[in-house]
């Protein structure tokens, strides 16, 4: 210390320098340190804000799709209109198109309004009828065709309100926007408010969002995810059934049996490559080979399932190999020592111990496959599908949709109501993904072993 | 017969074979008073595997190959006369297939109604109404020749299915007794059954190679077809992308490559610094508790499906950028823009950069840091002047991997970047990328003879080659670097 005072003094002339006060350079360096640290925190904050913003945007746009506005009215199923021949014959009743049912609903709504003593100022009966979705008549027709004996009775129906009316209660449609809108008028919104007060128009949980099929451009209120959920489930089934055995078999071969030669090198390089190929290229593969060459049907879950299987394989192989590697050699040696063959030591001892790791990898691979969109667009999964596919295995070959593709499909439509539907579908998709990841995490925790 | 029924049948035979084989092995050993070479189950397995595996392989091969072979046969039946003006042979073939499939539906419907209809008795005149009655709409009038081809197609498919059923079941039924009589206590059943299993394991590992062959094969073949009808130099060097339905399209890849490059660049400008800073913060500053929360949260960004980002770009980011930046600055009025897609994609690839860099920064030996601290450096100086330079090659590799991810990304650009192909510098303009055009050229009604459709394969090949090169270089750098400290 004496040296310091002796040699350090000339620099700071006359200034008494305390060791506790920092000089200019140190202060600068410390400031730089603080800035750098802050930069790191800012980057982390950006990432987390982006995540939160993303989720918040999807939730705020999509949560409302789980609610739907319904109009409950008693409809008189007029035999004169629905069964003009009076025979009660099914074929004759089926000849009445949905247009034949629309006036019944229009009249029923008019009657309900009159019964409650509400005024529908400035609205024609037709405009009043437009409060109810165009889906209503079709629903009514299906109901009658299912059981023709109801003709002549008065039945209470929960009918979907028109998309714009529904949007009014979700904040998408306002009085101002209604003035400019050809599909809805402010007077109709006033009437809807009156109906709501009278209890005819109610907003309740939207089960049909999960069960019904997609609907046409003009009926966003009727569009549902039913076929997309089934299609996704079929594809996941195919991916699981194919990619898990093939992936595990490949991993066992490479990890336990394969000699080190050019052939196994080739396989390894291929697997690493496949993991990095853009997903859309797999779609091209499906289109060119599976649809055009092998002749599998377009838009079918079997093609989507096969394409996604090929995409998922690298993930499963990589996870399985590390799970196999984690099983200590002493287990294998012990099995071989008591006379088991190599195959027995693997299938009876190593594989069961590696199973939790393999399953975790499989679930993560499946989760990725569930959210994949681009390759499915190319194999025609984007087509409009109205009919539910049959049960497996026939259903694998029939047209279906898939959750992410349904989202894409809805974003391509004009009516803003479909954006709500798309966001709602994404919430469903994310819930599935979170559930799958939870299972993977629990599996890993539950079976995690230290050797 | 239905394929699933054939498979079930073969499996049932295999199960019977297992039971029979096992029992025979046991009874023979008891009879002759000899010990079995293997456990009894292995004798069963041997019979079951010999019964099922060849039959199932035959089934798979048949299903894969019957379509192309029949197509080839039927194609020859259609003369140029029945190909309409300006149409293509492949379109007529699509008609043939559709009518052929329709005939099967018709037959099934008739069978359900109790009627017995001979398909051969139908003719081109009444087929239209009959098919419409079964729920299949036909477009234009069906020429007699096409209809004849469709009937032949149906007959061929029926015949092939029948032959396949017989062949597969015969193979399984024939193999079963052959395997059964060979059973003997001396037979090394375990070795046989295990070499079967090993062969199955090996065949499984060929799937990866076959996938690659399929990808490269289909891309190269269709691209070759494309270049026979569209000049390659126009594709690679033309700056105009303007596909027309009626032919005479300009299909230059340059505007698409420019869009791809521009979007990827913006996303990397966002993702690389932020991802790198996150990695530095997590590996050097954050305590274990912060790390255990922040790291999974950031990695969640990588687990979210890209369609979610696409919707986010379309609904939230695009309109926001338009209303708050582009319009006030007078730079554009489109809600889909290069900046929208780039920004959102940047967020998506942050975790790729941060996870990989995190690994690489952690791999820098502590001794280097300690040495730097000993010389009096602050922590940030150590990071900037010692850790990051040491980790640089690995970080470059991570960035290249992120770049290849950005170039191949589809859904975000489909929903965020727009579809107009142009060479422009303004980031608020809608532009388009290679992946967007692959989607738009291949969705909808596809006809596989026009350059407008085939160009998608050339685009796909270009994309495949670019991302493959980037990946190979990146993996090479990352691997080479990692070995240095070990």
Coordinates of C-alpha atoms in Angstrom, one line a residue, chain B:
Chain B
X1 CA -61.6 -58.1 -50.8
X2 CA -60.8 -55.2 -48.5
X3 CA -57.1 -54.8 -47.7
X4 CA -57.7 -54.6 -44.0
X5 CA -59.5 -58.0 -44.2
X6 CA -56.6 -59.5 -46.0
X7 CA -54.2 -58.2 -43.4
X8 CA -56.4 -59.5 -40.6
X9 CA -56.6 -62.9 -42.4
X10 CA -52.8 -63.1 -42.7
X11 CA -52.4 -62.2 -39.0
X12 CA -55.0 -64.8 -38.0
X13 CA -53.0 -67.4 -40.0
X14 CA -49.9 -66.3 -38.3
X15 CA -51.5 -66.7 -34.9
X16 CA -52.7 -70.2 -35.8
X17 CA -49.2 -70.9 -37.0
X18 CA -47.8 -69.8 -33.7
X19 CA -50.1 -72.1 -31.7
X20 CA -49.5 -75.1 -34.1
X21 CA -45.8 -74.6 -34.2
X22 CA -45.4 -74.4 -30.5
X23 CA -47.6 -77.4 -29.9
X24 CA -45.8 -79.5 -32.5
X25 CA -42.4 -78.6 -31.0
X26 CA -43.6 -79.6 -27.5
X27 CA -45.2 -82.9 -28.6
X28 CA -42.2 -83.9 -30.8
X29 CA -39.8 -83.3 -28.0
X30 CA -41.9 -85.4 -25.6
X31 CA -42.3 -88.1 -28.2
X32 CA -38.6 -88.4 -29.0
X33 CA -37.4 -87.7 -25.5
X34 CA -35.1 -85.0 -26.7
X35 CA -34.7 -81.5 -25.3
X36 CA -35.7 -78.7 -27.6
X37 CA -33.0 -76.5 -29.0
X38 CA -34.9 -73.3 -28.2
X39 CA -37.8 -72.3 -26.0
X40 CA -41.1 -73.6 -27.4
X41 CA -42.3 -70.1 -28.1
X42 CA -39.5 -69.7 -30.7
X43 CA -40.9 -72.6 -32.7
X44 CA -44.2 -70.8 -32.8
X45 CA -42.6 -67.5 -33.7
X46 CA -40.7 -69.2 -36.5
X47 CA -43.9 -70.5 -38.1
X48 CA -45.8 -67.3 -37.5
X49 CA -43.0 -65.1 -39.1
X50 CA -42.6 -67.4 -42.1
X51 CA -46.3 -67.3 -42.6
X52 CA -46.9 -63.6 -42.2
X53 CA -43.8 -61.7 -43.3
X54 CA -43.5 -62.7 -47.0
X55 CA -47.3 -62.4 -47.5
X56 CA -47.4 -58.9 -46.0
X57 CA -44.3 -57.8 -48.0
X58 CA -46.0 -59.0 -51.2
X59 CA -49.2 -57.2 -50.2
X60 CA -47.3 -53.9 -49.8
X61 CA -45.5 -54.2 -53.0
X62 CA -48.7 -55.0 -54.9
X63 CA -50.5 -52.1 -53.5
X64 CA -47.7 -49.7 -54.4
X65 CA -47.2 -51.0 -57.9
X66 CA -50.6 -51.9 -59.2
X67 CA -51.7 -48.3 -59.8
X68 CA -48.7 -47.3 -61.9
X69 CA -48.9 -50.5 -63.9
X70 CA -52.6 -50.3 -64.6
X71 CA -52.3 -46.6 -65.4
X72 CA -49.7 -47.4 -68.0
X73 CA -51.9 -50.1 -69.6
X74 CA -55.0 -47.8 -69.7
X75 CA -53.0 -44.8 -71.0
X76 CA -52.3 -46.7 -74.2
X77 CA -56.0 -47.1 -74.8
X78 CA -56.6 -43.4 -75.2
X79 CA -55.7 -42.1 -78.6
X80 CA -54.9 -38.5 -79.3
X81 CA -58.3 -38.2 -80.9
X82 CA -60.2 -38.2 -77.6
X83 CA -57.9 -35.7 -76.0
X84 CA -59.7 -32.4 -76.3
X85 CA -58.1 -29.3 -78.0
X86 CA -55.7 -27.6 -75.6
X87 CA -56.3 -30.3 -72.9
X88 CA -53.8 -32.9 -71.8
X89 CA -53.6 -36.6 -71.8
X90 CA -53.3 -36.6 -68.0
X91 CA -56.6 -34.8 -67.6
X92 CA -58.3 -37.5 -69.7
X93 CA -56.7 -40.1 -67.4
X94 CA -58.1 -38.3 -64.4
X95 CA -61.5 -38.5 -66.0
X96 CA -61.0 -42.2 -66.6
X97 CA -60.1 -42.8 -63.0
X98 CA -63.0 -40.8 -61.7
X99 CA -65.5 -42.6 -63.9
X100 CA -63.8 -45.9 -63.0
X101 CA -64.2 -45.1 -59.3
X102 CA -67.7 -44.0 -59.9
X103 CA -68.5 -47.3 -61.5
X104 CA -67.5 -49.1 -58.3
X105 CA -69.7 -46.7 -56.2
X106 CA -72.6 -47.4 -58.7
X107 CA -72.1 -51.1 -58.4
X108 CA -72.1 -50.9 -54.6
X109 CA -75.3 -48.7 -54.6
X110 CA -77.0 -51.2 -56.9
X111 CA -76.0 -54.1 -54.8
X112 CA -77.4 -52.4 -51.8
X113 CA -80.7 -51.8 -53.6
X114 CA -80.8 -55.4 -54.5
X115 CA -80.3 -54.9 -58.2
X116 CA -77.6 -56.7 -60.1
X117 CA -76.1 -54.5 -62.7
X118 CA -73.5 -55.7 -65.1
X119 CA -71.0 -52.8 -65.6
X120 CA -70.1 -54.1 -69.0
X121 CA -73.7 -53.5 -70.2
X122 CA -73.6 -49.8 -69.4
X123 CA -72.8 -47.4 -72.2
X124 CA -71.5 -43.9 -72.6
X125 CA -75.0 -42.5 -73.2
X126 CA -76.7 -43.4 -69.9
X127 CA -73.6 -43.3 -67.7
X128 CA -74.0 -39.6 -66.9
X129 CA -77.4 -39.8 -65.3
X130 CA -76.6 -43.1 -63.6
X131 CA -73.5 -41.6 -62.0
X132 CA -75.3 -38.4 -61.0
X133 CA -77.9 -40.6 -59.4
X134 CA -75.1 -42.2 -57.3
X135 CA -73.8 -38.8 -56.3
X136 CA -71.0 -38.4 -58.7
X137 CA -71.0 -35.3 -61.0
X138 CA -69.3 -35.5 -64.3
X139 CA -68.0 -32.4 -66.0
X140 CA -68.1 -32.5 -69.8
X141 CA -69.6 -35.1 -72.0
X142 CA -67.9 -38.5 -71.9
X143 CA -66.5 -39.7 -75.2
X144 CA -67.1 -43.4 -75.8
X145 CA -63.4 -44.1 -75.9
X146 CA -62.9 -42.6 -72.5
X147 CA -65.8 -44.6 -71.1
X148 CA -64.4 -47.8 -72.6
X149 CA -61.1 -47.0 -71.0
X150 CA -62.8 -46.4 -67.7
X151 CA -64.5 -49.7 -67.9
X152 CA -61.2 -51.4 -68.7
X153 CA -59.7 -49.5 -65.8
X154 CA -62.4 -50.8 -63.4
X155 CA -62.0 -54.3 -64.7
X156 CA -58.2 -54.2 -64.3
X157 CA -58.5 -52.9 -60.8
X158 CA -61.0 -55.5 -59.9
X159 CA -58.9 -58.2 -61.5
X160 CA -55.8 -57.0 -59.8
X161 CA -57.5 -56.9 -56.4
X162 CA -58.8 -60.4 -56.9
X163 CA -55.4 -61.6 -58.0
X164 CA -53.8 -59.9 -55.0
X165 CA -56.1 -61.5 -52.5
X166 CA -55.5 -64.9 -54.0
X167 CA -51.7 -64.4 -54.2
X168 CA -51.3 -63.0 -50.7
X169 CA -53.5 -65.5 -49.0
X170 CA -52.0 -68.4 -51.0
X171 CA -48.5 -67.3 -50.0
X172 CA -49.5 -67.3 -46.3
X173 CA -51.5 -70.5 -46.5
X174 CA -48.7 -72.2 -48.5
X175 CA -45.9 -71.0 -46.2
X176 CA -47.6 -72.2 -43.0
X177 CA -47.5 -76.0 -43.6
X178 CA -44.0 -75.7 -45.1
X179 CA -42.8 -74.1 -42.0
X180 CA -44.8 -76.4 -39.8
X181 CA -43.4 -79.7 -41.2
X182 CA -39.8 -78.4 -40.8
X183 CA -40.3 -78.2 -37.0
X184 CA -38.0 -80.6 -35.2
X185 CA -36.5 -80.5 -31.7
X186 CA -33.1 -80.1 -33.5
X187 CA -34.3 -77.0 -35.4
X188 CA -32.5 -73.9 -34.3
X189 CA -35.7 -72.0 -34.0
X190 CA -34.4 -69.1 -32.0
X191 CA -31.7 -68.4 -34.6
X192 CA -34.2 -68.4 -37.4
X193 CA -36.8 -66.3 -35.6
X194 CA -34.1 -63.8 -34.5
X195 CA -32.6 -63.4 -37.9
X196 CA -36.1 -62.7 -39.2
X197 CA -36.5 -60.0 -36.5
X198 CA -33.1 -58.6 -37.3
X199 CA -34.0 -58.4 -41.0
X200 CA -37.2 -56.6 -40.0
X201 CA -35.2 -54.1 -38.0
X202 CA -32.8 -53.6 -40.9
X203 CA -35.7 -53.0 -43.4
X204 CA -37.2 -50.5 -41.0
X205 CA -34.0 -48.5 -41.0
X206 CA -34.2 -48.3 -44.8
X207 CA -37.3 -46.1 -44.5
X208 CA -35.1 -43.1 -44.0
X209 CA -33.2 -43.8 -47.2
X210 CA -36.3 -44.6 -49.2
X211 CA -37.8 -41.3 -48.0
X212 CA -34.8 -39.4 -49.2
X213 CA -34.9 -41.3 -52.5
X214 CA -38.6 -40.5 -52.8
X215 CA -38.0 -36.8 -52.2
X216 CA -35.1 -36.4 -54.5
X217 CA -36.6 -38.8 -57.1
X218 CA -39.9 -37.1 -57.4
X219 CA -38.4 -33.6 -57.3
X220 CA -35.8 -34.4 -60.0
X221 CA -38.2 -36.3 -62.3
X222 CA -40.9 -33.6 -62.3
X223 CA -38.3 -30.8 -62.5
X224 CA -36.9 -32.5 -65.6
X225 CA -40.3 -32.7 -67.1
X226 CA -40.8 -29.0 -66.3
X227 CA -37.5 -28.1 -68.0
X228 CA -38.5 -29.9 -71.2
X229 CA -41.5 -27.6 -71.6
X230 CA -40.1 -24.5 -70.1
X231 CA -36.5 -23.2 -70.7
X232 CA -34.3 -23.5 -67.7
X233 CA -32.5 -20.2 -68.3
X234 CA -35.8 -18.4 -68.2
X235 CA -36.7 -20.0 -64.9
X236 CA -33.4 -19.2 -63.3
X237 CA -32.7 -15.7 -64.7
X238 CA -36.0 -14.1 -65.5
X239 CA -37.2 -11.4 -63.1
X240 CA -40.9 -11.8 -64.0
X241 CA -43.2 -14.2 -62.2
X242 CA -46.6 -14.2 -63.8
X243 CA -48.3 -17.5 -64.2
X244 CA -51.3 -17.7 -66.5
X245 CA -54.0 -20.3 -66.6
X246 CA -54.1 -20.3 -70.4
X247 CA -50.4 -20.8 -70.9
X248 CA -47.7 -18.3 -71.9
X249 CA -46.7 -17.8 -68.3
X250 CA -43.5 -16.1 -67.2
X251 CA -42.0 -18.2 -64.4
X252 CA -38.9 -16.5 -63.2
X253 CA -37.6 -17.6 -59.9
X254 CA -35.7 -14.4 -59.1
X255 CA -38.5 -12.4 -57.5
X256 CA -39.4 -15.4 -55.3
X257 CA -35.8 -15.9 -54.2
X258 CA -35.6 -12.2 -53.5
X259 CA -38.7 -12.3 -51.3
X260 CA -37.5 -15.4 -49.5
X261 CA -34.1 -13.8 -48.9
X262 CA -35.6 -10.5 -47.8
X263 CA -38.0 -12.1 -45.3
X264 CA -35.3 -14.4 -43.9
X265 CA -32.9 -11.5 -43.6
X266 CA -35.4 -9.5 -41.5
X267 CA -36.2 -12.5 -39.3
X268 CA -32.5 -13.1 -38.7
X269 CA -31.9 -9.4 -37.9
X270 CA -34.4 -9.9 -35.2
X271 CA -33.7 -13.4 -34.0
X272 CA -29.9 -13.4 -34.0
X273 CA -29.2 -10.5 -31.6
X274 CA -32.1 -11.3 -29.3
X275 CA -31.5 -15.0 -29.3
X276 CA -27.8 -14.5 -28.7
X277 CA -28.5 -12.1 -25.8
X278 CA -31.0 -14.5 -24.3
X279 CA -28.4 -17.3 -24.5
X280 CA -25.7 -15.1 -22.9
X281 CA -28.0 -13.9 -20.2
X282 CA -29.2 -17.5 -19.4
X283 CA -25.8 -19.1 -19.4
X284 CA -23.7 -16.3 -17.8
X285 CA -26.0 -14.1 -15.6
X286 CA -29.2 -15.9 -14.7
X287 CA -29.4 -17.9 -11.5
X288 CA -30.6 -21.5 -11.6
X289 CA -34.1 -20.4 -10.6
X290 CA -34.5 -17.8 -13.3
X291 CA -33.1 -20.2 -15.8
X292 CA -35.5 -22.9 -14.9
X293 CA -38.4 -20.6 -15.6
X294 CA -37.1 -18.5 -18.6
X295 CA -35.6 -21.3 -20.6
X296 CA -38.8 -23.4 -21.0
X297 CA -40.8 -20.3 -21.6
X298 CA -38.5 -19.3 -24.5
X299 CA -38.5 -22.8 -25.8
X300 CA -42.3 -22.8 -25.8
X301 CA -42.0 -20.4 -28.7
X302 CA -40.4 -23.2 -30.7
X303 CA -43.2 -25.7 -29.8
X304 CA -46.0 -23.5 -31.0
X305 CA -47.3 -24.6 -34.5
X306 CA -46.4 -22.2 -37.3
X307 CA -50.0 -21.7 -38.3
X308 CA -50.5 -20.0 -34.9
X309 CA -47.7 -17.5 -35.8
X310 CA -49.3 -17.1 -39.2
X311 CA -52.6 -16.2 -37.8
X312 CA -50.8 -13.8 -35.3
X313 CA -49.1 -12.1 -38.3
X314 CA -52.4 -11.9 -40.2
X315 CA -54.7 -10.7 -37.5
X316 CA -52.5 -8.7 -35.1
X317 CA -49.0 -7.8 -36.4
X318 CA -50.0 -7.0 -40.0
X319 CA -52.7 -4.5 -39.2
X320 CA -50.7 -3.0 -36.4
X321 CA -47.7 -2.3 -38.6
X322 CA -49.9 -0.9 -41.3
X323 CA -51.8 1.5 -39.1
X324 CA -48.9 2.6 -36.9
X325 CA -45.9 2.6 -39.2
X326 CA -46.6 2.1 -42.9
X327 CA -49.5 4.5 -43.4
X328 CA -48.2 7.4 -41.2
X329 CA -44.9 7.1 -43.0
X330 CA -46.6 6.9 -46.4
X331 CA -44.8 3.6 -47.2
X332 CA -47.7 1.4 -48.1
X333 CA -51.2 0.3 -47.2
X334 CA -50.9 -3.4 -47.2
X335 CA -51.4 -5.4 -44.0
X336 CA -49.4 -8.3 -45.4
X337 CA -45.8 -7.2 -45.9
X338 CA -42.2 -8.5 -45.8
X339 CA -41.8 -6.8 -42.4
X340 CA -44.8 -8.5 -40.9
X341 CA -43.7 -12.0 -41.9
X342 CA -40.1 -11.3 -41.0
X343 CA -40.9 -9.9 -37.6
X344 CA -43.1 -12.8 -36.7
X345 CA -40.7 -15.4 -38.1
X346 CA -38.0 -13.7 -36.2
X347 CA -39.9 -14.4 -33.0
X348 CA -40.4 -18.0 -34.1
X349 CA -36.7 -18.7 -34.6
X350 CA -35.4 -16.9 -31.5
X351 CA -35.5 -20.2 -29.5
X352 CA -33.5 -22.0 -32.3
X353 CA -30.7 -19.4 -32.0
X354 CA -30.9 -19.2 -28.2
X355 CA -30.9 -22.9 -27.4
X356 CA -28.1 -23.8 -29.8
X357 CA -26.0 -20.8 -28.7
X358 CA -26.7 -21.6 -25.1
X359 CA -25.2 -25.1 -25.6
X360 CA -22.2 -23.7 -27.3
X361 CA -21.6 -20.9 -24.8
X362 CA -21.9 -23.5 -22.0
X363 CA -19.3 -25.6 -23.8
X364 CA -16.7 -22.8 -23.5
X365 CA -14.4 -24.0 -20.7
X366 CA -14.6 -22.2 -17.4
X367 CA -10.8 -21.8 -17.4
X368 CA -11.0 -19.3 -20.2
X369 CA -13.4 -17.2 -18.2
X370 CA -11.4 -17.5 -15.0
X371 CA -8.3 -16.4 -16.8
X372 CA -10.0 -13.3 -18.1
X373 CA -11.4 -12.5 -14.6
X374 CA -7.9 -12.9 -13.2
X375 CA -6.7 -10.2 -15.5
X376 CA -9.3 -7.9 -14.1
X377 CA -12.0 -8.0 -16.7
X378 CA -15.5 -7.4 -15.8
X379 CA -18.1 -10.1 -16.7
X380 CA -19.4 -8.4 -19.8
X381 CA -15.8 -7.8 -21.0
X382 CA -15.1 -11.5 -20.5
X383 CA -18.2 -12.4 -22.5
X384 CA -17.6 -10.0 -25.3
X385 CA -13.9 -10.6 -25.7
X386 CA -13.3 -14.2 -24.6
X387 CA -16.5 -16.2 -24.5
X388 CA -18.2 -15.0 -27.7
X389 CA -15.1 -15.2 -29.9
X390 CA -14.4 -18.7 -28.6
X391 CA -18.0 -19.7 -29.3
X392 CA -18.2 -17.8 -32.7
X393 CA -17.9 -20.8 -35.1
X394 CA -20.7 -22.6 -33.2
X395 CA -22.8 -19.5 -33.2
X396 CA -22.3 -19.1 -36.9
X397 CA -23.5 -22.7 -37.3
X398 CA -26.6 -21.9 -35.2
X399 CA -27.4 -18.9 -37.3
X400 CA -27.1 -20.9 -40.5
X401 CA -29.4 -23.5 -39.1
X402 CA -31.9 -20.7 -38.2
X403 CA -31.5 -19.3 -41.7
X404 CA -32.4 -22.6 -43.3
X405 CA -35.4 -22.8 -41.0
X406 CA -36.5 -19.4 -42.1
X407 CA -36.0 -20.1 -45.8
X408 CA -38.1 -23.3 -45.6
X409 CA -40.9 -21.8 -43.4
X410 CA -44.2 -21.8 -45.1
X411 CA -47.3 -20.9 -43.0
X412 CA -46.0 -17.6 -41.6
X413 CA -45.2 -16.3 -45.1
X414 CA -48.3 -17.6 -46.6
X415 CA -50.4 -15.7 -44.1
X416 CA -48.1 -12.8 -43.5
X417 CA -46.1 -11.8 -46.6
X418 CA -48.8 -11.7 -49.3
X419 CA -48.6 -13.2 -52.8
X420 CA -47.4 -10.6 -55.2
X421 CA -44.1 -11.5 -56.7
X422 CA -41.9 -8.4 -57.1
X423 CA -38.4 -7.2 -56.7
X424 CA -38.7 -4.3 -54.3
X425 CA -36.8 -2.8 -51.4
X426 CA -39.7 -1.4 -49.4
X427 CA -40.2 -3.7 -46.4
X428 CA -43.8 -2.6 -46.1
X429 CA -44.7 -4.0 -49.5
X430 CA -46.3 -7.4 -49.9
X431 CA -43.9 -9.8 -51.5
X432 CA -43.8 -13.5 -51.9
X433 CA -41.5 -16.4 -51.3
X434 CA -40.7 -19.8 -52.8
X435 CA -42.7 -21.7 -50.3
X436 CA -45.8 -19.5 -50.8
X437 CA -45.7 -20.1 -54.5
X438 CA -45.3 -23.9 -54.1
X439 CA -48.5 -23.9 -52.1
X440 CA -50.4 -21.7 -54.5
X441 CA -49.2 -23.6 -57.6
X442 CA -50.1 -27.0 -56.1
X443 CA -53.4 -26.3 -54.3
X444 CA -56.7 -26.3 -56.1
X445 CA -57.3 -28.3 -59.2
X446 CA -54.0 -29.7 -60.2
X447 CA -53.2 -31.0 -63.6
X448 CA -49.8 -32.5 -63.9
X449 CA -48.8 -31.5 -67.4
X450 CA -48.8 -27.7 -67.4
X451 CA -45.7 -25.8 -66.6
X452 CA -47.7 -23.8 -64.1
X453 CA -48.0 -26.8 -61.9
X454 CA -44.7 -28.4 -62.6
X455 CA -42.8 -25.3 -61.7
X456 CA -43.7 -26.0 -58.1
X457 CA -41.4 -29.1 -58.3
X458 CA -38.6 -27.0 -59.7
X459 CA -39.2 -24.5 -56.8
X460 CA -39.2 -27.4 -54.4
X461 CA -35.9 -28.7 -55.7
X462 CA -34.3 -25.3 -55.4
X463 CA -35.6 -24.9 -51.9
X464 CA -34.4 -28.4 -51.0
X465 CA -30.9 -27.8 -52.4
X466 CA -30.5 -24.4 -50.7
X467 CA -31.6 -25.6 -47.2
X468 CA -29.6 -28.8 -47.6
X469 CA -26.5 -26.9 -48.3
X470 CA -27.1 -24.5 -45.4
X471 CA -27.7 -27.4 -43.1
X472 CA -24.7 -29.4 -44.2
X473 CA -22.4 -26.4 -43.7
X474 CA -24.0 -25.5 -40.4
X475 CA -23.7 -29.0 -39.0
X476 CA -20.1 -29.2 -40.2
X477 CA -19.2 -26.0 -38.4
X478 CA -21.0 -26.9 -35.2
X479 CA -19.4 -30.4 -35.1
X480 CA -16.0 -29.3 -35.9
X481 CA -16.1 -26.5 -33.3
X482 CA -17.4 -28.8 -30.6
X483 CA -14.5 -31.1 -30.8
X484 CA -12.0 -28.4 -30.0
X485 CA -12.4 -28.4 -26.3
X486 CA -12.9 -32.1 -25.8

